[in-house]
Coordinates of C-alpha atoms in Angstrom, one line a residue:
Chain R
X6 CA 147.3 30.5 81.1
X7 CA 143.8 31.1 83.0
X8 CA 144.4 27.7 84.7
X9 CA 147.8 28.5 85.5
X10 CA 146.8 31.4 87.5
X11 CA 144.0 29.7 89.3
X12 CA 146.3 27.2 90.5
X13 CA 148.7 29.4 91.7
X14 CA 145.6 31.1 93.4
X15 CA 144.5 27.5 94.6
X16 CA 148.2 26.2 95.9
X17 CA 148.5 28.0 99.3
X18 CA 144.9 27.4 100.2
X19 CA 145.4 23.7 99.1
X20 CA 148.9 23.4 101.2
X21 CA 147.0 24.3 104.5
X22 CA 143.9 22.7 104.0
X23 CA 145.1 19.1 105.6
X24 CA 146.3 20.6 108.7
X25 CA 143.3 23.0 109.0
X26 CA 141.0 20.0 108.1
X27 CA 142.2 17.9 110.9
X28 CA 142.2 20.5 113.5
X29 CA 138.7 22.0 112.7
X30 CA 137.4 18.4 112.3
X31 CA 139.2 17.2 115.6
X32 CA 139.5 20.2 117.8
X33 CA 136.5 22.4 117.0
X34 CA 134.4 19.3 116.3
X35 CA 135.1 18.0 119.9
X36 CA 134.3 21.7 120.9
X37 CA 131.2 21.6 119.1
X38 CA 129.9 18.5 120.7
X39 CA 131.0 19.3 124.4
X40 CA 129.0 22.7 123.8
X41 CA 125.9 20.9 122.6
X42 CA 126.3 18.5 125.6
X43 CA 126.6 21.2 127.9
X44 CA 123.5 22.6 127.0
X45 CA 121.8 19.4 127.7
X46 CA 121.6 18.7 124.0
X47 CA 122.8 14.6 124.7
X48 CA 120.9 12.0 122.5
X49 CA 122.5 9.1 124.4
X50 CA 120.3 9.8 127.6
X51 CA 117.2 11.0 125.4
X52 CA 117.8 14.7 126.4
X53 CA 117.2 17.0 123.4
X54 CA 116.0 20.3 125.3
X55 CA 118.4 23.0 125.5
X56 CA 118.9 24.8 128.8
X57 CA 121.3 26.2 131.0
X58 CA 120.4 24.1 134.3
X59 CA 124.2 22.4 133.7
X60 CA 125.7 25.9 134.0
X61 CA 123.4 27.1 137.2
X62 CA 124.4 23.7 139.0
X63 CA 128.1 24.2 138.5
X64 CA 128.0 28.1 139.1
X65 CA 125.9 27.3 142.2
X66 CA 128.3 24.6 143.6
X67 CA 131.1 26.2 146.0
X68 CA 133.3 23.2 145.3
X69 CA 133.7 24.4 141.6
X70 CA 134.9 27.7 142.8
X71 CA 137.6 26.1 145.0
X72 CA 138.8 24.1 142.7
X73 CA 138.9 26.8 140.1
X74 CA 141.0 29.3 142.5
X75 CA 143.3 26.6 142.9
X76 CA 143.5 26.0 139.2
X77 CA 144.6 29.6 138.6
X78 CA 146.6 30.1 141.6
X79 CA 149.0 27.1 140.7
X80 CA 148.9 28.4 137.1
X81 CA 149.7 31.7 138.0
X82 CA 152.3 31.3 140.2
X83 CA 153.8 28.5 138.1
X84 CA 153.9 30.8 135.3
X85 CA 155.2 33.8 137.1
X86 CA 158.0 31.9 138.5
X87 CA 158.8 30.1 135.4
X88 CA 159.2 33.5 133.5
X89 CA 161.2 35.3 136.1
X90 CA 163.5 32.6 136.7
X91 CA 164.0 31.5 133.0
X92 CA 165.2 35.2 132.1
X93 CA 167.6 35.7 135.3
X94 CA 169.1 31.9 134.0
X95 CA 169.3 32.9 130.2
X96 CA 171.2 36.0 131.1
X97 CA 173.8 34.2 133.1
X98 CA 173.9 31.4 130.2
X99 CA 174.1 34.1 127.2
X100 CA 177.5 34.6 127.8
X101 CA 180.3 32.7 126.1
X102 CA 183.0 31.1 128.4
X103 CA 184.8 27.7 129.3
X104 CA 182.1 25.3 129.6
X105 CA 179.1 27.3 128.5
X106 CA 178.0 24.5 126.0
X107 CA 177.8 22.0 128.6
X108 CA 176.0 24.3 130.9
X109 CA 173.4 25.1 128.3
X110 CA 173.4 21.4 127.6
X111 CA 172.4 20.6 131.3
X112 CA 169.8 23.8 131.7
X113 CA 167.9 21.9 128.6
X114 CA 168.0 18.6 130.2
X115 CA 164.7 18.7 131.5
X116 CA 162.7 19.6 128.1
X117 CA 162.3 16.3 126.8
X118 CA 161.5 14.5 129.8
X119 CA 158.0 13.9 130.2
X120 CA 155.9 15.5 132.8
X121 CA 155.2 12.1 134.8
X122 CA 159.1 11.0 135.4
X123 CA 159.6 14.7 136.7
X124 CA 156.8 14.2 139.1
X125 CA 158.1 10.6 140.2
X126 CA 161.6 12.5 140.8
X127 CA 160.3 15.3 142.8
X128 CA 158.1 12.9 144.7
X129 CA 161.0 10.8 145.9
X130 CA 163.1 14.3 146.7
X131 CA 160.4 16.1 148.6
X132 CA 158.3 13.7 150.6
X133 CA 158.7 13.9 154.4
X134 CA 161.1 10.7 154.1
X135 CA 162.6 11.5 150.5
X136 CA 166.1 12.5 149.8
X137 CA 165.8 16.3 151.0
X138 CA 164.5 15.1 154.7
X139 CA 167.1 12.4 154.7
X140 CA 169.8 15.3 154.0
X141 CA 168.2 17.4 156.5
X142 CA 168.4 14.6 159.1
X143 CA 172.1 13.8 158.1
X144 CA 173.0 17.4 158.8
X145 CA 171.1 17.6 162.2
X146 CA 168.4 19.8 160.8
X147 CA 165.3 17.6 161.7
X148 CA 164.9 14.3 164.1
X149 CA 162.2 13.0 162.4
X150 CA 160.3 12.7 159.0
X151 CA 157.5 14.6 160.7
X152 CA 159.5 17.6 161.3
X153 CA 160.2 18.0 157.9
X154 CA 157.6 20.3 156.2
X155 CA 154.9 18.8 153.9
X156 CA 155.3 19.7 150.4
X157 CA 153.2 16.3 148.9
X158 CA 149.8 16.2 149.2
X159 CA 149.5 20.0 150.4
X160 CA 147.2 22.4 149.9
X161 CA 149.6 24.9 148.5
X162 CA 150.6 22.2 146.0
X163 CA 154.4 22.9 146.2
X164 CA 155.3 19.8 144.9
X165 CA 152.9 20.3 142.0
X166 CA 154.3 23.8 141.3
X167 CA 158.1 22.3 141.8
X168 CA 157.2 20.1 138.9
X169 CA 156.4 22.4 136.7
X170 CA 159.1 24.7 137.3
X171 CA 161.6 22.0 136.7
X172 CA 159.5 21.5 133.6
X173 CA 159.1 25.2 132.3
X174 CA 161.9 27.2 133.2
X175 CA 164.2 25.4 130.5
X176 CA 161.6 25.8 128.1
X177 CA 160.9 29.4 128.5
X178 CA 164.7 30.0 129.1
X179 CA 165.9 28.5 125.7
X180 CA 163.5 30.8 124.1
X181 CA 165.0 33.6 125.7
X182 CA 168.6 32.5 125.1
X183 CA 168.2 32.1 121.1
X184 CA 166.3 35.8 121.3
X185 CA 169.4 37.1 123.5
X186 CA 172.1 35.0 121.4
X187 CA 170.1 36.7 118.0
X188 CA 170.6 40.1 119.3
X189 CA 174.2 40.1 120.1
X190 CA 175.7 42.5 122.6
X191 CA 175.8 45.9 120.4
X192 CA 172.5 47.4 121.6
X193 CA 174.1 47.1 125.4
X194 CA 177.2 48.7 124.1
X195 CA 175.8 51.7 123.0
X196 CA 173.6 51.9 125.7
X197 CA 176.6 51.9 128.2
X198 CA 178.3 54.5 126.2
X199 CA 175.2 56.8 126.7
X200 CA 175.5 56.2 130.4
X201 CA 172.9 53.5 131.4
X202 CA 173.5 51.6 134.3
X203 CA 173.3 47.7 134.3
X204 CA 169.2 47.8 135.6
X205 CA 168.5 50.2 132.9
X206 CA 170.1 48.3 130.2
X207 CA 168.2 45.5 131.2
X208 CA 165.3 47.1 131.7
X209 CA 164.9 49.4 128.7
X210 CA 166.9 47.6 126.2
X211 CA 166.9 44.0 127.0
X212 CA 163.4 43.6 128.4
X213 CA 161.6 44.7 125.3
X214 CA 163.5 42.9 123.1
X215 CA 163.0 39.5 124.6
X216 CA 159.6 40.3 125.9
X217 CA 157.7 39.1 123.2
X218 CA 159.3 35.6 123.3
X219 CA 158.6 35.4 127.0
X220 CA 154.9 36.4 126.7
X221 CA 154.5 33.7 124.2
X222 CA 156.1 30.8 126.1
X223 CA 154.2 31.9 129.3
X224 CA 150.9 31.7 127.5
X225 CA 151.7 28.2 126.6
X226 CA 152.8 27.4 130.0
X227 CA 149.9 28.9 131.7
X228 CA 147.5 27.0 129.5
X229 CA 149.3 24.1 130.0
X230 CA 149.0 24.2 133.7
X231 CA 145.7 25.4 133.5
X232 CA 144.4 22.6 131.9
X233 CA 146.6 19.7 133.3
X234 CA 145.5 16.7 134.7
X235 CA 147.9 14.1 135.8
X236 CA 150.3 16.1 137.6
X237 CA 147.7 17.6 140.2
X238 CA 146.1 14.1 140.5
X239 CA 149.3 12.6 141.3
X240 CA 151.0 15.2 143.6
X241 CA 147.9 17.2 145.0
X242 CA 145.3 17.1 147.7
X243 CA 142.0 15.3 146.8
X244 CA 140.3 18.8 148.0
X245 CA 140.5 21.2 146.7
X246 CA 141.8 19.6 143.4
X247 CA 142.2 21.4 139.7
X248 CA 139.0 21.9 137.5
X249 CA 140.4 19.5 135.0
X250 CA 140.7 16.5 137.4
X251 CA 137.2 17.4 138.6
X252 CA 135.6 17.7 135.2
X253 CA 137.3 14.5 134.2
X254 CA 135.9 13.0 137.6
X255 CA 132.3 13.9 136.6
X256 CA 132.9 12.9 133.0
X257 CA 133.7 9.4 133.8
X258 CA 131.1 8.6 136.6
X259 CA 129.2 6.1 135.6
X260 CA 126.0 7.9 135.7
X261 CA 125.9 9.6 132.2
X262 CA 123.8 12.2 133.6
X263 CA 127.0 13.8 135.1
X264 CA 128.5 14.0 131.8
X265 CA 126.7 17.5 130.6
X266 CA 127.8 18.7 133.9
X267 CA 131.8 18.1 133.4
X268 CA 131.2 19.4 130.0
X269 CA 129.7 22.8 131.3
X270 CA 132.6 23.0 133.8
X271 CA 135.0 22.4 131.1
X272 CA 133.5 25.1 128.7
X273 CA 133.8 27.5 131.8
X274 CA 137.2 26.7 132.1
X275 CA 137.7 27.2 128.6
X276 CA 136.5 30.4 128.5
X277 CA 138.1 31.5 131.6
X278 CA 141.3 30.6 129.9
X279 CA 140.6 32.4 126.7
X280 CA 139.9 35.8 128.3
X281 CA 142.6 35.6 130.7
X282 CA 145.0 35.2 127.6
X283 CA 143.8 37.8 125.8
X284 CA 143.6 40.4 128.8
X285 CA 147.4 39.1 129.5
X286 CA 148.4 39.6 125.8
X287 CA 146.9 43.2 125.7
X288 CA 148.4 44.2 129.2
X289 CA 152.0 42.9 128.1
X290 CA 152.0 44.5 124.9
X291 CA 150.7 47.7 126.5
X292 CA 153.5 47.5 129.0
X293 CA 156.0 46.7 126.5
X294 CA 155.3 49.5 124.3
X295 CA 155.7 52.2 127.1
Chain V
X274 CA 182.6 38.5 143.0
X275 CA 180.6 38.6 140.2
X276 CA 182.5 35.6 138.5
X277 CA 181.8 33.6 141.6
X278 CA 178.0 34.2 141.6
X279 CA 177.8 32.7 138.4
X280 CA 179.6 29.7 139.1
X281 CA 177.1 29.3 141.9
X282 CA 174.5 29.5 139.5
X283 CA 175.8 27.3 136.9
X284 CA 176.4 24.8 139.5
X285 CA 172.9 25.0 140.9
X286 CA 171.3 24.5 137.5
X287 CA 173.0 21.5 136.9
X288 CA 172.2 20.1 140.5
X289 CA 168.5 21.1 140.2
X290 CA 168.7 19.3 136.3
X291 CA 169.8 16.0 137.7
X292 CA 168.2 15.9 141.1
X293 CA 164.8 14.5 140.3
X294 CA 166.4 12.1 137.5
X295 CA 169.8 10.6 139.3
X296 CA 168.5 9.3 142.3
X297 CA 165.8 7.2 140.2
X298 CA 168.9 5.4 139.2
X299 CA 169.7 4.5 142.9
X300 CA 165.7 3.8 143.4
X301 CA 165.5 1.3 140.8
X302 CA 168.1 -0.8 142.5
X303 CA 166.9 -0.5 145.6
X304 CA 165.4 -3.2 147.9
X305 CA 165.2 -1.7 151.3
X306 CA 165.9 2.0 151.5
X307 CA 164.0 3.3 154.7
X308 CA 164.3 6.9 156.2
X309 CA 167.1 8.0 157.2
X310 CA 169.7 5.9 155.2
X311 CA 171.6 8.0 152.6
X312 CA 171.6 5.0 150.2
X313 CA 169.7 1.5 150.3
X314 CA 170.5 -0.9 152.7
X315 CA 170.2 -3.8 150.7
X316 CA 170.0 -3.9 146.8
X317 CA 168.3 -5.9 144.2
X318 CA 167.7 -6.2 140.5
X319 CA 164.2 -7.2 141.3
X320 CA 162.6 -4.0 140.0
X321 CA 164.1 -4.8 136.7
X322 CA 163.4 -8.2 136.8
X323 CA 159.8 -7.3 137.3
X324 CA 159.6 -4.7 134.7
X325 CA 160.9 -7.2 132.1
X326 CA 158.1 -9.6 132.8
X327 CA 155.1 -9.4 130.5
X328 CA 152.8 -9.0 133.6
X329 CA 154.0 -5.5 134.3
X330 CA 153.1 -4.6 130.9
X331 CA 155.7 -2.5 130.3
X332 CA 157.0 -3.8 127.3
X333 CA 153.3 -3.6 125.8
X334 CA 153.3 0.0 126.7
X335 CA 156.6 0.7 125.7
X336 CA 155.8 -0.8 122.0
X337 CA 152.4 1.1 121.9
X338 CA 154.0 4.4 122.8
X339 CA 156.4 4.2 120.5
X340 CA 154.3 2.9 117.9
X341 CA 151.6 5.8 118.5
X342 CA 154.6 8.7 118.9
X343 CA 156.2 7.6 115.5
X344 CA 152.5 7.5 113.4
X345 CA 151.4 10.9 115.0
X346 CA 155.0 12.2 114.2
X347 CA 155.2 11.2 110.4
X348 CA 151.3 12.3 110.0
X349 CA 152.3 15.4 111.8
X350 CA 155.1 16.1 109.2
X351 CA 152.9 14.9 106.0
X352 CA 150.1 17.5 107.1
X353 CA 152.2 20.2 109.2
X354 CA 155.0 20.9 106.4
X355 CA 153.1 22.2 103.4
X356 CA 150.9 24.3 105.8
X357 CA 153.9 25.5 107.5
X358 CA 155.7 26.7 104.2
X359 CA 152.4 28.5 103.2
X360 CA 152.1 30.2 106.2
X361 CA 155.7 31.3 106.0
X362 CA 156.2 32.2 102.5
X363 CA 153.0 32.8 100.7
X364 CA 150.4 35.4 101.2
X365 CA 146.7 34.2 100.3
X366 CA 143.3 35.3 101.6
X367 CA 142.4 34.0 104.8
X368 CA 145.8 33.5 105.9
X369 CA 145.4 35.0 109.2
X370 CA 142.5 33.1 109.8
X371 CA 144.4 30.1 108.9
X372 CA 147.2 31.0 111.2
X373 CA 144.6 31.5 114.2
X374 CA 142.8 28.0 113.7
X375 CA 146.1 26.2 113.8
X376 CA 147.3 28.2 117.0
X377 CA 144.4 27.8 119.0
X378 CA 144.8 24.1 120.2
X379 CA 148.1 25.5 121.9
X380 CA 146.6 28.0 124.2
X381 CA 143.1 26.6 124.4
X382 CA 142.8 24.1 126.9
X383 CA 142.1 20.4 125.0
X384 CA 139.7 19.5 127.9
X385 CA 136.5 20.2 126.3
X386 CA 137.5 18.9 122.6
X387 CA 138.9 15.7 124.5
X388 CA 135.8 14.9 125.9
X389 CA 133.5 15.5 122.7
X390 CA 136.0 13.9 120.5
X391 CA 135.3 10.6 122.8
X392 CA 131.4 10.9 122.4
X393 CA 132.2 11.1 118.8
X394 CA 134.7 8.4 118.6
X395 CA 132.3 6.1 120.4
X396 CA 129.6 6.6 117.8
X397 CA 132.4 5.6 115.3
X398 CA 133.9 3.0 117.0
X399 CA 137.2 4.7 117.4
X400 CA 137.5 4.2 120.8
X401 CA 139.5 1.5 122.4
X402 CA 141.5 1.5 119.1
X403 CA 145.1 2.4 118.0
X404 CA 143.7 5.1 115.5
X405 CA 141.5 6.9 117.7
X406 CA 144.5 7.6 120.0
X407 CA 146.8 8.7 117.2
X408 CA 143.9 10.9 116.3
X409 CA 143.5 12.5 119.4
X410 CA 147.5 13.1 119.7
X411 CA 147.6 14.9 116.7
X412 CA 145.6 17.8 118.2
X413 CA 148.2 19.1 120.2
X414 CA 150.9 18.0 117.9
X415 CA 150.3 19.3 114.2
X416 CA 150.1 22.9 115.9
X417 CA 153.6 22.6 117.1
X418 CA 154.6 21.2 114.1
X419 CA 153.5 24.1 112.2
X420 CA 154.5 26.7 114.8
X421 CA 158.3 25.5 114.6
X422 CA 158.5 24.9 110.8
X423 CA 156.8 27.8 109.6
X424 CA 159.6 30.0 111.5
X425 CA 162.4 27.5 110.1
X426 CA 160.5 28.1 106.6
X427 CA 160.5 32.1 106.9
X428 CA 164.1 31.8 108.1
X429 CA 165.0 29.9 105.3
X430 CA 163.6 31.6 102.6
X431 CA 163.4 31.0 98.9
X432 CA 166.7 32.5 97.5
X433 CA 168.4 29.1 97.5
X434 CA 165.7 27.2 95.7
X435 CA 165.3 30.0 93.0
X436 CA 168.8 29.9 92.2
X437 CA 168.6 26.3 91.7
X438 CA 165.4 26.6 89.7
X439 CA 167.1 29.1 87.4
X440 CA 170.1 26.8 87.2
X441 CA 167.7 24.1 85.8
X442 CA 166.6 22.0 88.3
X443 CA 163.3 20.3 88.5
X444 CA 161.0 20.4 91.2
X445 CA 161.6 17.1 93.0
X446 CA 165.6 18.1 92.5
X447 CA 165.1 21.2 94.3
X448 CA 163.3 19.3 97.3
X449 CA 165.8 16.7 97.5
X450 CA 169.2 19.1 97.2
X451 CA 168.3 22.1 98.3
X452 CA 164.8 22.3 100.4
X453 CA 165.2 19.3 102.4
X454 CA 168.7 19.9 103.8
X455 CA 168.2 23.3 104.4
X456 CA 165.3 22.7 106.6
X457 CA 166.4 19.5 108.1
X458 CA 168.1 20.7 111.6
X459 CA 164.8 22.4 112.3
X460 CA 162.6 19.5 111.3
X461 CA 164.6 17.6 113.6
X462 CA 163.6 19.9 116.2
X463 CA 159.9 20.1 115.5
X464 CA 159.8 16.5 115.1
X465 CA 161.3 15.5 118.1
X466 CA 158.8 18.1 119.7
X467 CA 155.6 16.1 118.3
X468 CA 156.9 12.8 119.2
X469 CA 157.7 13.9 122.7
X470 CA 154.2 15.3 123.1
X471 CA 152.5 12.1 122.0
X472 CA 154.8 10.0 124.1
X473 CA 154.0 12.1 127.1
X474 CA 150.0 12.1 126.6
X475 CA 148.2 10.8 129.7
X476 CA 144.5 11.6 130.0
X477 CA 143.5 11.7 126.4
X478 CA 145.2 8.2 125.8
X479 CA 143.3 7.0 128.8
X480 CA 139.7 8.1 127.9
X481 CA 140.3 7.0 124.2
X482 CA 142.4 4.1 124.6
X483 CA 139.6 3.1 127.1
X484 CA 142.1 0.8 129.2
X485 CA 142.7 -1.2 125.6
X486 CA 145.5 0.8 124.3
X487 CA 148.2 0.9 127.4
X488 CA 150.8 3.1 126.9
X489 CA 154.0 3.7 129.5
X490 CA 152.6 6.6 131.3
X491 CA 149.7 4.5 132.1
X492 CA 152.1 1.8 133.4
X493 CA 154.1 4.3 135.5
X494 CA 150.6 6.3 136.6
X495 CA 150.1 3.6 139.3
X496 CA 153.3 2.7 140.3
X497 CA 153.7 6.6 141.9
X498 CA 150.6 7.0 143.0
X499 CA 150.8 3.4 144.8
X500 CA 154.0 4.7 146.4
X501 CA 156.1 1.9 145.0
X502 CA 158.8 3.9 144.5
X503 CA 161.4 1.1 143.6
X504 CA 159.5 0.0 140.0
X505 CA 158.2 3.2 139.4
X506 CA 161.9 4.5 139.3
X507 CA 162.7 1.7 136.7
X508 CA 159.5 2.1 134.8
X509 CA 160.4 6.1 134.9
X510 CA 164.1 5.8 133.1
X511 CA 162.5 3.4 130.9
X512 CA 160.0 6.2 129.8
X513 CA 162.9 8.5 129.8
X514 CA 165.6 7.0 127.8
X515 CA 164.1 7.8 124.2
X516 CA 163.6 11.4 125.4
X517 CA 167.4 11.5 126.4
X518 CA 168.7 10.1 123.3
X519 CA 166.2 12.5 121.2
X520 CA 167.8 15.4 123.0
X521 CA 171.1 14.3 122.5
X522 CA 170.7 14.5 118.8
X523 CA 169.0 17.9 118.8
X524 CA 170.6 20.0 121.7
X525 CA 172.8 21.3 119.0
X526 CA 170.0 22.7 116.7
X527 CA 167.9 23.7 120.2
X528 CA 170.8 25.9 121.3
X529 CA 172.1 27.2 118.1
X530 CA 169.4 27.6 115.4
X531 CA 167.4 30.6 116.7
X532 CA 164.8 30.3 114.1
X533 CA 163.8 27.0 115.7
X534 CA 163.0 28.1 119.0
X535 CA 162.2 31.7 117.3
X536 CA 158.7 30.0 116.6
X537 CA 157.6 29.9 120.0
X538 CA 158.3 34.0 120.2
X539 CA 156.0 34.6 117.6
X540 CA 152.7 33.2 118.9

């Protein structure tokens, strides 16, 4: 009998153990190795002394701060624009009307498409000789490719943001749509009978209900863009590039002595991401509860 | 007026959704297509012929990507399903810590972990190997599996299983005839997510695979950066084919089963 209760007690921990084990060993193990190396503990190059030198090196480098700002700016803009657009489009798509299933399917279309394919598609559209420029020429809006605005390899990172918007709006939107379909129309009906106008119904009835979903998904999107590598490498300027690109460049340098610096850079990026996400969650919770 | 605005938005959604994909079909059959021509001036099947040759490495990349994504998805199910069930249906000591541990890889950038693992894998001779790449892909995949499936399990509950058990069904029969059919739609979507996360991985594969394990995104990347758009488009379309296939089979669950996507709202 005692064995049975013991088994009962151990059941849940045993069920989560494999998943926790893999994540702890791979993710947190990797994190620990990275942290050690950023502090100068790097046996492969006979460096055992613990030092903050690499952090000082990184923090005294203006290139680091330019990249950090670029990374932050891209992540913030992509996340805010994706969230706002996703909410707006989900509100349009939630009604059942003729063809609503077709339009919802089209809306979801970009979710399974890999980011690299999206990037290729955006490039074909928005370069100075891309399809949009050709359309503008056909309409007589521009006379030559150079009249078309520079949207790829630009400092503002327009093509990068377009790629993320195209990918992330449906991701957030589908979650919002699922929440909206779950709550149904009755709350709004009550608010309407109580005299709330369209804006009030959205702001005080719907928004608090969909906010948790928007919050969670926008955190995922922010973290994703903040640590993205291939899209800014492919569509962005060489300088200022994003921090992950800079860190991997340093990491893959044949000179192994560059690695601790790459690690220090990545650790700083990680800490900033965590601080921003915690602050965002606090702030958003506070705003919703008011 | 309001109705007209809605149709404008809906048609906008359709256009924007297909705008980056549809032109790639035309590009992949183009030979000469210079500004300002709206359609190719000469057409050719050359990009597709090239993609079929072994030297393009598209076939090799496709096979590797597929094998890795399948292995990673199966392993994510085996490891993630029990964890998701325990988190959704049982209370136990340290539950919130476990929840937190399993969500961290979704919201904390994986860049440090990837570099750290690379160092460890060098010592373990796991770099440049198929298994090494699979292992590093598990890091983002398992948390998504647990996130989606714990929401599905919580929504499904245990009532039906309890009823089956009272009626005399053994554990295997309950699993086979009650639990699995009940969670299958959600599991399909969760597996789609893990498959696609692995399918789209780039820098982790480059680093751990060391250029020995070639996957499709690694084949595609140089064609885009080298502005070889016709070939890039052909490879792109091959890269996107399984994804569209997967969406076709799971889109109903994606839209209708709110518990599946609801998992993302509980982070």
